[in-house]
Tab-separated table of C-alpha atoms in Angstrom:
chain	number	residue	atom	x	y	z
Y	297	UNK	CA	128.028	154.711	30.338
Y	298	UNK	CA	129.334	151.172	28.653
Y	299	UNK	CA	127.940	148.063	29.697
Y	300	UNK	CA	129.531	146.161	32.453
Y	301	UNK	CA	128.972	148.364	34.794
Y	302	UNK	CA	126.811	148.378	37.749
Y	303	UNK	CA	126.231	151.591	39.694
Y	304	UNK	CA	124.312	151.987	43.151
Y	305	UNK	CA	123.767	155.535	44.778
Y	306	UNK	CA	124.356	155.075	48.546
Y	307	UNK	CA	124.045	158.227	49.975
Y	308	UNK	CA	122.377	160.939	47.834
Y	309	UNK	CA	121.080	164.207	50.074
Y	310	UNK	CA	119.714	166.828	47.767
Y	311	UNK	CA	119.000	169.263	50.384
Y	312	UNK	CA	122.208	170.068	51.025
Y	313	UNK	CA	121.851	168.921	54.562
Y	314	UNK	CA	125.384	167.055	54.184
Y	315	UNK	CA	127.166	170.270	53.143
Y	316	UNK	CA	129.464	169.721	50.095
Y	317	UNK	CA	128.434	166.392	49.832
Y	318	UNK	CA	126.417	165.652	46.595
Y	319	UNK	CA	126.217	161.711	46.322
Y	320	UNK	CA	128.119	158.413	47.121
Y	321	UNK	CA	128.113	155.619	45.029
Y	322	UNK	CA	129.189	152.378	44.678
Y	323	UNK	CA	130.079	151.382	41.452
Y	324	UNK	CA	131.224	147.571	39.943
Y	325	UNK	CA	132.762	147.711	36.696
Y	326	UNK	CA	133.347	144.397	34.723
Y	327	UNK	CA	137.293	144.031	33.194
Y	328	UNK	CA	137.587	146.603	30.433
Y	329	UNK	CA	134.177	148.470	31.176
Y	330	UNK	CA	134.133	152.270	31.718
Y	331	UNK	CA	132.300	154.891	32.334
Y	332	UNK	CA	132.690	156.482	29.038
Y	333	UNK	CA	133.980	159.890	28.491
Y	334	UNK	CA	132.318	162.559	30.109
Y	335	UNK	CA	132.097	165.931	31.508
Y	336	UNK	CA	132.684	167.408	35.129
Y	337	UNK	CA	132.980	171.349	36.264
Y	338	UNK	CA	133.396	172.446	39.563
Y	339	UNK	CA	132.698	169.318	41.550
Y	340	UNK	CA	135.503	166.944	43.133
Y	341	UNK	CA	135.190	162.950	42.733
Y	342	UNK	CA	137.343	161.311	45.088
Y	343	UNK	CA	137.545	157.087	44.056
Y	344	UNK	CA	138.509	155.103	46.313
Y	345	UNK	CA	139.534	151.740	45.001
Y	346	UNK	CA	137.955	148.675	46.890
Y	347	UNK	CA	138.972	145.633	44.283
Y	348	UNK	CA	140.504	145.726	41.082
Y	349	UNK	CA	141.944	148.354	39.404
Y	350	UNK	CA	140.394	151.567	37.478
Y	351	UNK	CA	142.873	153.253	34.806
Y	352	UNK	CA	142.142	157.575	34.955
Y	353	UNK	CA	141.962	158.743	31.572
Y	354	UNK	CA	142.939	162.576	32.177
Y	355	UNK	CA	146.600	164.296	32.744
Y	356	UNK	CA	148.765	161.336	32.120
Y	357	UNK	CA	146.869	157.756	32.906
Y	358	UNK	CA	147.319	156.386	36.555
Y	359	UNK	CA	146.244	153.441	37.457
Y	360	UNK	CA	144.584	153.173	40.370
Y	361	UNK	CA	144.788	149.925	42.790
Y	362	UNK	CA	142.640	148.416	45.567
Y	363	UNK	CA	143.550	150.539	48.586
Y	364	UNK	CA	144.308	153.650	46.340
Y	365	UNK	CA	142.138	156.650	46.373
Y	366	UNK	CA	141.992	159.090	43.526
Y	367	UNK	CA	141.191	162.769	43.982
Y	368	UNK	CA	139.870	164.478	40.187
Y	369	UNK	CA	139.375	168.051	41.380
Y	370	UNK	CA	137.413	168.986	38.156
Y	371	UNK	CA	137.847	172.768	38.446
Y	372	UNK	CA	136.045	174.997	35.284
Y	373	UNK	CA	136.101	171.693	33.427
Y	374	UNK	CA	136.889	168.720	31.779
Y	375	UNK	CA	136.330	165.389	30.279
Y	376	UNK	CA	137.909	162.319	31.319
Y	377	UNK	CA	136.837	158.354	31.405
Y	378	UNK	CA	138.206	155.727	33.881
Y	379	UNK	CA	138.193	152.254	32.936
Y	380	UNK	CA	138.831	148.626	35.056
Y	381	UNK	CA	141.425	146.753	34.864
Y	382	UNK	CA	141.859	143.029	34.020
Y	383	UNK	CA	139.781	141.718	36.691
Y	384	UNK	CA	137.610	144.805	37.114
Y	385	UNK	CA	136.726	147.482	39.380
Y	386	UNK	CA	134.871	147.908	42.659
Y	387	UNK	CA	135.177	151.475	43.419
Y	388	UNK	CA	133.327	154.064	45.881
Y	389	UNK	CA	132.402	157.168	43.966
Y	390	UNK	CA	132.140	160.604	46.322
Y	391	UNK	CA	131.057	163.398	44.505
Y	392	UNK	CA	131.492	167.037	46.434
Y	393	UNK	CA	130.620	170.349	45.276
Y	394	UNK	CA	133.727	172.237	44.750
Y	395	UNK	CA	135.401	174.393	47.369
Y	396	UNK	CA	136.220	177.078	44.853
Y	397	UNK	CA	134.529	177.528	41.758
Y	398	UNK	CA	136.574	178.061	38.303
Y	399	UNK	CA	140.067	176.131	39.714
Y	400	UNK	CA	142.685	174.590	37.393
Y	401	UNK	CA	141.440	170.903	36.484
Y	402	UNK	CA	143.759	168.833	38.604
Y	403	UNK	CA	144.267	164.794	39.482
Y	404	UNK	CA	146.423	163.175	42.129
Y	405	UNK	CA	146.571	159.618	43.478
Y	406	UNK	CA	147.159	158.413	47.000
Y	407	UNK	CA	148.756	155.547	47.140
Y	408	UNK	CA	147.395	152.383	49.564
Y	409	UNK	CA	150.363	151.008	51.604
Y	410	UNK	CA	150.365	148.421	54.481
Y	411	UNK	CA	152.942	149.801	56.452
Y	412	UNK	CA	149.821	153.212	56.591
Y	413	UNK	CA	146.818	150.557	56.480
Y	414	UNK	CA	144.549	153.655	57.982
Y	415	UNK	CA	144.718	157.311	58.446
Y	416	UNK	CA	143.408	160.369	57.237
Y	417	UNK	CA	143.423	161.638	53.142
Y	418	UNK	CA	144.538	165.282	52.623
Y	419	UNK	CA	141.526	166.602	50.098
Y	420	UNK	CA	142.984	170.207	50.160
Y	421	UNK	CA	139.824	171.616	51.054
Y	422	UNK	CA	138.512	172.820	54.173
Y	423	UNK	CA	134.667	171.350	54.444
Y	424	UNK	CA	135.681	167.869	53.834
Y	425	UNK	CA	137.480	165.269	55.457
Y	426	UNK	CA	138.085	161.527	54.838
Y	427	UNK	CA	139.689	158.864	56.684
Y	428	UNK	CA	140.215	155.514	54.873
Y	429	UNK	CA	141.351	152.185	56.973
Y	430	UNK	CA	141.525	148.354	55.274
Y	431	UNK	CA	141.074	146.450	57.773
Y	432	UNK	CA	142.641	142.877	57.220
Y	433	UNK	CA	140.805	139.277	58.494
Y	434	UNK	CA	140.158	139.070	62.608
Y	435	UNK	CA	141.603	142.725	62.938
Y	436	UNK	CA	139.410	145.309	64.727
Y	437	UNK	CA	140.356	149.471	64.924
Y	438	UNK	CA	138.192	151.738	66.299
Y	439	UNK	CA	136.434	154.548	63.806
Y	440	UNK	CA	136.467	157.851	64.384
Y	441	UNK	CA	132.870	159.958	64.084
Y	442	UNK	CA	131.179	160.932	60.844
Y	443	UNK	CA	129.614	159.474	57.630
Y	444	UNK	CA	130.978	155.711	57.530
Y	445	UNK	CA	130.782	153.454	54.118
Y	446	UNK	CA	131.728	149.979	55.068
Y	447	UNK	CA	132.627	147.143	52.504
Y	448	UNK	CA	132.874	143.715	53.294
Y	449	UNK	CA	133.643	140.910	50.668
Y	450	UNK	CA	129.141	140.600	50.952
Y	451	UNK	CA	128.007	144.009	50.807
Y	452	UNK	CA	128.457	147.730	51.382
Y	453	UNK	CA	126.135	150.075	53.513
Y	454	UNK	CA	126.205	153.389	54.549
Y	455	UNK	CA	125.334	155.464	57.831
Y	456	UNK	CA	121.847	157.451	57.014
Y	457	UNK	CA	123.224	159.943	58.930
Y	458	UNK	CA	126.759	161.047	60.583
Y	459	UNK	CA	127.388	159.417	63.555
Y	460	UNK	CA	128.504	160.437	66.889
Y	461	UNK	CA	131.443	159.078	68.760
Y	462	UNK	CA	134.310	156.379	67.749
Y	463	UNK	CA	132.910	153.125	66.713
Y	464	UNK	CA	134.412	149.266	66.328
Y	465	UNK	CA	134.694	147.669	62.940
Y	466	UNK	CA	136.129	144.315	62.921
Y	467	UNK	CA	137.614	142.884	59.110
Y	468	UNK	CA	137.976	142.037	56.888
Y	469	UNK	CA	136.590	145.624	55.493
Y	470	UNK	CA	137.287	148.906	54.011
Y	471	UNK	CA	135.987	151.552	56.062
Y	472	UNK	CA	135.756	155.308	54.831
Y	473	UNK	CA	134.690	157.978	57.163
Y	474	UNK	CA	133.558	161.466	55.705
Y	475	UNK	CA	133.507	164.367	58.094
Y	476	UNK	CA	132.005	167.095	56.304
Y	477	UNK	CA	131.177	171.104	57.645
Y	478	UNK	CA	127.231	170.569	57.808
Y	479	UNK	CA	126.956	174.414	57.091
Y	480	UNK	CA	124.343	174.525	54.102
Y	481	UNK	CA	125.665	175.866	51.082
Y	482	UNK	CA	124.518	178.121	49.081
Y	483	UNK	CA	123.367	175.750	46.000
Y	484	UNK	CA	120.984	174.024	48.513
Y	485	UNK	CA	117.501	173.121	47.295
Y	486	UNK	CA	114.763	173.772	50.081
């Protein structure tokens, strides 16, 4: 990893408790810092942007924007790097154990736009959902159930655990909500 960048795990179950879910992290990146080139197989990272912008070096080089989340489904294999942008990065990191071992490497972006400020993100798999909302100054939307990851302008914090019901989160924030099969896998640790 290069300097200028400062990583924090958030949510990290080993036991497989969370299903696919391996680790969450949140990650600051100064401008022009990166993560270095390196290898993934059979897990997906999905980025979602919270400041700045990141620049995906695999299959072409998008640019990813606050708001935007990027979804590297890394297949059988590959090695890519992401790096910030001019004024950095502040990025949430969700790493999930594939759906499908062996895939074609693949990359897409979703792009942020006000007019959809919230709303679900279509992973393509089955086990995992995620539901991303900015939430602008004074505004308030309710949440639906699951694993949140709030980020105000101060900090970002995670649910322990899932949670049950619809909740209130009042802006400004970025809210991401991960609903995930809790079936343990197969690569679960006891």
């Amino acid at each position: 990893m290069d300097e200028g960048l400062i990583s924090r795990h958030l949510v990290e179950p080993t036991d497989g408790s969370a299903g696919p879910l391996l680790r969450i992290a949140e990650d600051r990146l100064m401008p022009g810092a990166g993560y270095g080139a390196h290898h993934h197989a059979d897990v997906d990272v999905v980025a979602v942007v919270l400041a700045g912008s990141l620049a995906h070096g695999w299959g072409g080089r998008a640019t990813l924007r606050a708001g935007d989340v990027g979804i590297l489904r890394a297949g059988a294999g590959l090695v890519h790097d992401e790096v910030a942008g001019a004024d950095g990065a502040h990025v949430l990191q969700t790493y999930l154990r594939t759906a499908a071992a062996g895939q074609e490497p693949g990359h897409r972006v979703v792009r942020w736009s006000a007019v959809a400020a919230r709303g679900w993100v279509d992973l393509g798999r089955p086990d995992a959902r995620l539901w991303v909302a900015r939430v602008q100054a004074e505004d308030t939307v309710a949440v639906p159930a699951g694993l949140r990851v709030v980020a105000t302008r101060e900090e970002v914090w995670a649910a322990p655990a899932a949670t049950t019901g619809e909740g209130r989160i009042t802006g400004p924030a970025t809210v991401c909500v991960w609903q995930l099969d809790r079936a343990r896998p197969l690569w679960a640790v006891d």
